[in-house]
């Protein structure tokens, strides 16, 4: 494990779970008022409505990483999102430069529910990545390969990238990061999301035939042919997000048939056959911006997580917003952050005994910071 956590027993939570939502909101507001600017609650766009309403700042993964990196006055961050996001916030908010400014005092980054992971991030394990790197080294020059990890990955994988001259990307800057990587070395090894990698590389004109996919469950060469590896420009990893992989080309076709003027707006974690048919593709921040900037009467079908699309539908009744497909598109792990967990975590923080503190091990944090800082420099 790349992180240390301080957790509390479950029975305590039961007392919160039996309370009415209004009482929990009152208590949370009370703590926010009491702590003022010492407390920063960050919320990802996929959080449920009642949680996002209590966030001080909200954003996509890139924006949230920047907010954590730039946070100066707060003394604690409560992260309403998933585990890899809290790890990233810990690495950036407690980087050496910041610790020196604060005389060594750490900002605890709290994830209200430790079960809020990311199934996509879990699809690449650092031991598998190291094995892949070693096997590739028997065929190609690894000094000429840049490892690129999607931010949806463990801190240990970000550290691997940091150690090998690699970089992190998010859905907001994947193209800029891949261009940076391709300008330095001839090849990229990209993990864990095959779709973001394929969609971005296709948009850059890299032929599909030069993108072999490494399956970490295959013992030899990830199931690839040696020649495919030798001719590769970008080696994909066989990982995906189940939420976004649920969107199919048939959903696009169905909506286009029903509403010929509809605009299809999707997240780049969707499969290429969906992305190719979309009018716009982008991070959750870009999706939000596209809707906010559109004139009344715009008709959209949005292919991303259910909570964000539902909120956009409710907040923009002047537009005609549809789910590209509503079934199985709730991110169950994001949903694990709820009012009882948030209130419980805040009560402990206010009492001076924080729980669920995500603290990345120093060696891992140091190397992961390299890869994150390269990303922040690319933008
Ligand atoms: P964004 O970086 O676009 O917010 O996406 C995060 C994520 O987990 C998408 O599934
Ligand atoms: Fe991970 Fe998919 Fe949930 Fe995003 S939507 S946090 S990629 S499981």
PDB file of C-alpha atoms in Angstrom, residues 43-218:
ATOM      1  CA  UNK A  43     -15.701  18.403  -4.285  1.00  0.00           C
ATOM      2  CA  UNK A  44     -15.463  16.541  -7.583  1.00  0.00           C
ATOM      3  CA  UNK A  45     -18.264  17.135 -10.119  1.00  0.00           C
ATOM      4  CA  UNK A  46     -19.506  13.525  -9.714  1.00  0.00           C
ATOM      5  CA  UNK A  47     -20.418  14.000  -6.065  1.00  0.00           C
ATOM      6  CA  UNK A  48     -24.079  13.759  -5.136  1.00  0.00           C
ATOM      7  CA  UNK A  49     -26.029  17.045  -4.937  1.00  0.00           C
ATOM      8  CA  UNK A  50     -26.241  17.259  -1.150  1.00  0.00           C
ATOM      9  CA  UNK A  51     -22.459  16.828  -0.831  1.00  0.00           C
ATOM     10  CA  UNK A  52     -21.385  19.122  -3.678  1.00  0.00           C
ATOM     11  CA  UNK A  53     -23.602  21.842  -2.176  1.00  0.00           C
ATOM     12  CA  UNK A  54     -21.314  21.843   0.868  1.00  0.00           C
ATOM     13  CA  UNK A  55     -18.008  22.068  -1.034  1.00  0.00           C
ATOM     14  CA  UNK A  56     -16.039  25.315  -0.901  1.00  0.00           C
ATOM     15  CA  UNK A  57     -14.564  24.617  -4.324  1.00  0.00           C
ATOM     16  CA  UNK A  58     -15.532  22.112  -6.987  1.00  0.00           C
ATOM     17  CA  UNK A  59     -13.835  20.974 -10.145  1.00  0.00           C
ATOM     18  CA  UNK A  60     -12.539  18.256 -12.425  1.00  0.00           C
ATOM     19  CA  UNK A  61      -9.447  16.252 -11.472  1.00  0.00           C
ATOM     20  CA  UNK A  62      -7.051  18.799 -12.941  1.00  0.00           C
ATOM     21  CA  UNK A  63      -8.732  21.782 -11.315  1.00  0.00           C
ATOM     22  CA  UNK A  64      -8.884  20.009  -7.943  1.00  0.00           C
ATOM     23  CA  UNK A  65      -5.175  19.105  -8.124  1.00  0.00           C
ATOM     24  CA  UNK A  66      -4.376  22.756  -8.813  1.00  0.00           C
ATOM     25  CA  UNK A  67      -6.607  23.917  -5.954  1.00  0.00           C
ATOM     26  CA  UNK A  68      -4.767  21.606  -3.572  1.00  0.00           C
ATOM     27  CA  UNK A  69      -1.402  22.778  -4.911  1.00  0.00           C
ATOM     28  CA  UNK A  70      -2.372  26.435  -4.479  1.00  0.00           C
ATOM     29  CA  UNK A  71      -4.115  26.154  -1.083  1.00  0.00           C
ATOM     30  CA  UNK A  72      -2.257  28.431   1.307  1.00  0.00           C
ATOM     31  CA  UNK A  73      -4.457  29.521   4.172  1.00  0.00           C
ATOM     32  CA  UNK A  74      -6.293  26.304   5.045  1.00  0.00           C
ATOM     33  CA  UNK A  75      -5.172  23.933   7.807  1.00  0.00           C
ATOM     34  CA  UNK A  76      -7.112  20.879   6.606  1.00  0.00           C
ATOM     35  CA  UNK A  77      -8.547  19.623   3.314  1.00  0.00           C
ATOM     36  CA  UNK A  78     -11.611  17.417   3.288  1.00  0.00           C
ATOM     37  CA  UNK A  79     -11.732  15.748  -0.106  1.00  0.00           C
ATOM     38  CA  UNK A  80     -15.135  14.763  -1.441  1.00  0.00           C
ATOM     39  CA  UNK A  81     -14.000  12.607  -4.321  1.00  0.00           C
ATOM     40  CA  UNK A  82     -12.112   9.326  -4.636  1.00  0.00           C
ATOM     41  CA  UNK A  83      -8.919   7.954  -3.157  1.00  0.00           C
ATOM     42  CA  UNK A  84      -6.437   8.815  -5.943  1.00  0.00           C
ATOM     43  CA  UNK A  85      -7.654  12.433  -5.857  1.00  0.00           C
ATOM     44  CA  UNK A  86      -7.016  12.675  -2.107  1.00  0.00           C
ATOM     45  CA  UNK A  87      -3.543  11.156  -2.571  1.00  0.00           C
ATOM     46  CA  UNK A  88      -2.762  13.735  -5.255  1.00  0.00           C
ATOM     47  CA  UNK A  89      -4.004  16.535  -2.988  1.00  0.00           C
ATOM     48  CA  UNK A  90      -1.810  15.254  -0.139  1.00  0.00           C
ATOM     49  CA  UNK A  91       1.304  15.123  -2.359  1.00  0.00           C
ATOM     50  CA  UNK A  92       0.753  18.644  -3.675  1.00  0.00           C
ATOM     51  CA  UNK A  93      -0.485  20.358  -0.510  1.00  0.00           C
ATOM     52  CA  UNK A  94       2.356  18.852   1.552  1.00  0.00           C
ATOM     53  CA  UNK A  95       5.207  19.168  -0.960  1.00  0.00           C
ATOM     54  CA  UNK A  96       8.570  20.141   0.580  1.00  0.00           C
ATOM     55  CA  UNK A  97       8.327  23.781  -0.479  1.00  0.00           C
ATOM     56  CA  UNK A  98       4.969  24.149   1.291  1.00  0.00           C
ATOM     57  CA  UNK A  99       6.147  22.266   4.392  1.00  0.00           C
ATOM     58  CA  UNK A 100       9.086  24.658   4.705  1.00  0.00           C
ATOM     59  CA  UNK A 101       6.713  27.639   4.524  1.00  0.00           C
ATOM     60  CA  UNK A 102       4.636  26.101   7.315  1.00  0.00           C
ATOM     61  CA  UNK A 103       7.615  25.136   9.514  1.00  0.00           C
ATOM     62  CA  UNK A 104       7.043  21.470   8.765  1.00  0.00           C
ATOM     63  CA  UNK A 105       3.323  21.431   9.633  1.00  0.00           C
ATOM     64  CA  UNK A 106       1.325  19.062   7.412  1.00  0.00           C
ATOM     65  CA  UNK A 107      -2.160  19.769   6.137  1.00  0.00           C
ATOM     66  CA  UNK A 108      -4.202  16.629   6.734  1.00  0.00           C
ATOM     67  CA  UNK A 109      -6.129  15.540   3.639  1.00  0.00           C
ATOM     68  CA  UNK A 110      -9.234  13.660   4.715  1.00  0.00           C
ATOM     69  CA  UNK A 111     -11.275  11.282   2.567  1.00  0.00           C
ATOM     70  CA  UNK A 112     -14.603  10.951   4.420  1.00  0.00           C
ATOM     71  CA  UNK A 113     -15.083   7.348   3.315  1.00  0.00           C
ATOM     72  CA  UNK A 114     -12.025   5.167   2.676  1.00  0.00           C
ATOM     73  CA  UNK A 115     -14.124   2.859   0.503  1.00  0.00           C
ATOM     74  CA  UNK A 116     -14.345   5.623  -2.117  1.00  0.00           C
ATOM     75  CA  UNK A 117     -11.823   4.174  -4.564  1.00  0.00           C
ATOM     76  CA  UNK A 118     -11.722   4.119  -8.354  1.00  0.00           C
ATOM     77  CA  UNK A 119     -12.140   0.820 -10.205  1.00  0.00           C
ATOM     78  CA  UNK A 120     -10.149   2.164 -13.151  1.00  0.00           C
ATOM     79  CA  UNK A 121      -7.208   3.159 -10.936  1.00  0.00           C
ATOM     80  CA  UNK A 122      -7.267  -0.379  -9.507  1.00  0.00           C
ATOM     81  CA  UNK A 123      -6.662  -1.830 -12.995  1.00  0.00           C
ATOM     82  CA  UNK A 124      -2.949  -1.031 -12.894  1.00  0.00           C
ATOM     83  CA  UNK A 125      -0.838  -2.282 -10.042  1.00  0.00           C
ATOM     84  CA  UNK A 126       2.715  -0.960  -9.717  1.00  0.00           C
ATOM     85  CA  UNK A 127       4.161  -4.509  -9.716  1.00  0.00           C
ATOM     86  CA  UNK A 128       2.390  -5.179 -13.030  1.00  0.00           C
ATOM     87  CA  UNK A 129       3.718  -1.917 -14.471  1.00  0.00           C
ATOM     88  CA  UNK A 130       7.266  -2.759 -13.365  1.00  0.00           C
ATOM     89  CA  UNK A 131       6.973  -6.218 -14.928  1.00  0.00           C
ATOM     90  CA  UNK A 132       5.686  -4.655 -18.158  1.00  0.00           C
ATOM     91  CA  UNK A 133       8.604  -2.178 -18.187  1.00  0.00           C
ATOM     92  CA  UNK A 134      11.097  -5.022 -17.684  1.00  0.00           C
ATOM     93  CA  UNK A 135       9.591  -7.201 -20.435  1.00  0.00           C
ATOM     94  CA  UNK A 136       9.452  -4.285 -22.875  1.00  0.00           C
ATOM     95  CA  UNK A 137      13.134  -3.634 -22.126  1.00  0.00           C
ATOM     96  CA  UNK A 138      13.983  -6.997 -23.714  1.00  0.00           C
ATOM     97  CA  UNK A 139      12.620  -5.700 -27.031  1.00  0.00           C
ATOM     98  CA  UNK A 140      12.946  -1.923 -27.199  1.00  0.00           C
ATOM     99  CA  UNK A 141      15.126   0.867 -25.816  1.00  0.00           C
ATOM    100  CA  UNK A 142      13.386   2.009 -22.627  1.00  0.00           C
ATOM    101  CA  UNK A 143      15.392   5.246 -22.564  1.00  0.00           C
ATOM    102  CA  UNK A 144      13.256   6.159 -25.555  1.00  0.00           C
ATOM    103  CA  UNK A 145       9.894   5.436 -23.819  1.00  0.00           C
ATOM    104  CA  UNK A 146       7.994   7.922 -21.648  1.00  0.00           C
ATOM    105  CA  UNK A 147       5.616   6.405 -19.105  1.00  0.00           C
ATOM    106  CA  UNK A 148       2.423   8.464 -18.868  1.00  0.00           C
ATOM    107  CA  UNK A 149      -0.136   7.758 -16.192  1.00  0.00           C
ATOM    108  CA  UNK A 150      -3.681   9.000 -16.107  1.00  0.00           C
ATOM    109  CA  UNK A 151      -4.254  10.745 -12.765  1.00  0.00           C
ATOM    110  CA  UNK A 152      -6.740   7.932 -12.013  1.00  0.00           C
ATOM    111  CA  UNK A 153      -3.917   5.754 -10.668  1.00  0.00           C
ATOM    112  CA  UNK A 154      -2.197   5.022  -7.374  1.00  0.00           C
ATOM    113  CA  UNK A 155       0.515   7.286  -5.983  1.00  0.00           C
ATOM    114  CA  UNK A 156       2.941   4.347  -6.422  1.00  0.00           C
ATOM    115  CA  UNK A 157       2.322   4.412 -10.175  1.00  0.00           C
ATOM    116  CA  UNK A 158       2.757   8.180 -10.314  1.00  0.00           C
ATOM    117  CA  UNK A 159       6.054   7.648  -8.466  1.00  0.00           C
ATOM    118  CA  UNK A 160       7.104   5.041 -11.064  1.00  0.00           C
ATOM    119  CA  UNK A 161       6.510   7.689 -13.745  1.00  0.00           C
ATOM    120  CA  UNK A 162       8.442  10.270 -11.746  1.00  0.00           C
ATOM    121  CA  UNK A 163      11.456   7.919 -11.531  1.00  0.00           C
ATOM    122  CA  UNK A 164      11.440   7.162 -15.271  1.00  0.00           C
ATOM    123  CA  UNK A 165      11.154  10.690 -16.652  1.00  0.00           C
ATOM    124  CA  UNK A 166       7.397  10.283 -17.031  1.00  0.00           C
ATOM    125  CA  UNK A 167       4.394  12.411 -16.354  1.00  0.00           C
ATOM    126  CA  UNK A 168       0.786  12.434 -15.141  1.00  0.00           C
ATOM    127  CA  UNK A 169      -2.147  13.586 -17.255  1.00  0.00           C
ATOM    128  CA  UNK A 170      -5.818  14.222 -16.659  1.00  0.00           C
ATOM    129  CA  UNK A 171      -8.704  14.168 -19.104  1.00  0.00           C
ATOM    130  CA  UNK A 172      -8.324  17.951 -19.383  1.00  0.00           C
ATOM    131  CA  UNK A 173      -4.715  17.973 -20.597  1.00  0.00           C
ATOM    132  CA  UNK A 174      -4.099  14.499 -22.091  1.00  0.00           C
ATOM    133  CA  UNK A 175      -3.352  15.886 -25.553  1.00  0.00           C
ATOM    134  CA  UNK A 176      -0.870  18.504 -24.325  1.00  0.00           C
ATOM    135  CA  UNK A 177       0.832  15.874 -22.157  1.00  0.00           C
ATOM    136  CA  UNK A 178       1.069  13.323 -24.986  1.00  0.00           C
ATOM    137  CA  UNK A 179       2.489  15.992 -27.303  1.00  0.00           C
ATOM    138  CA  UNK A 180       5.072  16.830 -24.621  1.00  0.00           C
ATOM    139  CA  UNK A 181       5.953  13.143 -24.253  1.00  0.00           C
ATOM    140  CA  UNK A 182       6.128  12.431 -28.008  1.00  0.00           C
ATOM    141  CA  UNK A 183       8.383  15.429 -28.576  1.00  0.00           C
ATOM    142  CA  UNK A 184      10.965  14.030 -26.112  1.00  0.00           C
ATOM    143  CA  UNK A 185      11.038  10.334 -26.856  1.00  0.00           C
ATOM    144  CA  UNK A 186       9.714   8.130 -29.680  1.00  0.00           C
ATOM    145  CA  UNK A 187       7.289   6.048 -27.648  1.00  0.00           C
ATOM    146  CA  UNK A 188       4.800   6.265 -24.778  1.00  0.00           C
ATOM    147  CA  UNK A 189       3.568   3.606 -22.371  1.00  0.00           C
ATOM    148  CA  UNK A 190       0.192   4.863 -21.135  1.00  0.00           C
ATOM    149  CA  UNK A 191      -1.803   3.437 -18.227  1.00  0.00           C
ATOM    150  CA  UNK A 192      -4.378   2.604 -16.974  1.00  0.00           C
ATOM    151  CA  UNK A 193      -7.165   3.909 -19.282  1.00  0.00           C
ATOM    152  CA  UNK A 194      -7.004   2.499 -22.799  1.00  0.00           C
ATOM    153  CA  UNK A 195      -9.836   4.741 -24.034  1.00  0.00           C
ATOM    154  CA  UNK A 196      -8.396   8.101 -23.000  1.00  0.00           C
ATOM    155  CA  UNK A 197      -5.064   7.046 -24.529  1.00  0.00           C
ATOM    156  CA  UNK A 198      -6.565   5.747 -27.776  1.00  0.00           C
ATOM    157  CA  UNK A 199      -8.915   8.709 -28.210  1.00  0.00           C
ATOM    158  CA  UNK A 200      -6.140  11.226 -27.609  1.00  0.00           C
ATOM    159  CA  UNK A 201      -3.605   9.443 -29.813  1.00  0.00           C
ATOM    160  CA  UNK A 202      -6.174   9.074 -32.654  1.00  0.00           C
ATOM    161  CA  UNK A 203      -6.896  12.818 -32.464  1.00  0.00           C
ATOM    162  CA  UNK A 204      -3.137  13.369 -32.870  1.00  0.00           C
ATOM    163  CA  UNK A 205      -3.116  11.252 -36.036  1.00  0.00           C
ATOM    164  CA  UNK A 206      -1.316   8.206 -34.604  1.00  0.00           C
ATOM    165  CA  UNK A 207      -2.534   5.121 -36.520  1.00  0.00           C
ATOM    166  CA  UNK A 208      -4.396   2.437 -34.558  1.00  0.00           C
ATOM    167  CA  UNK A 209      -1.939  -0.134 -35.918  1.00  0.00           C
ATOM    168  CA  UNK A 210       0.812   1.522 -33.871  1.00  0.00           C
ATOM    169  CA  UNK A 211      -1.069   1.233 -30.581  1.00  0.00           C
ATOM    170  CA  UNK A 212      -0.763  -2.326 -29.270  1.00  0.00           C
ATOM    171  CA  UNK A 213      -2.605  -3.020 -26.025  1.00  0.00           C
ATOM    172  CA  UNK A 214      -0.842  -4.605 -23.046  1.00  0.00           C
ATOM    173  CA  UNK A 215      -3.031  -6.960 -21.052  1.00  0.00           C
ATOM    174  CA  UNK A 216      -1.523  -7.236 -17.533  1.00  0.00           C
ATOM    175  CA  UNK A 217      -3.233 -10.601 -17.035  1.00  0.00           C
ATOM    176  CA  UNK A 218      -1.181 -12.143 -19.876  1.00  0.00           C
TER     177      UNK A 218
END
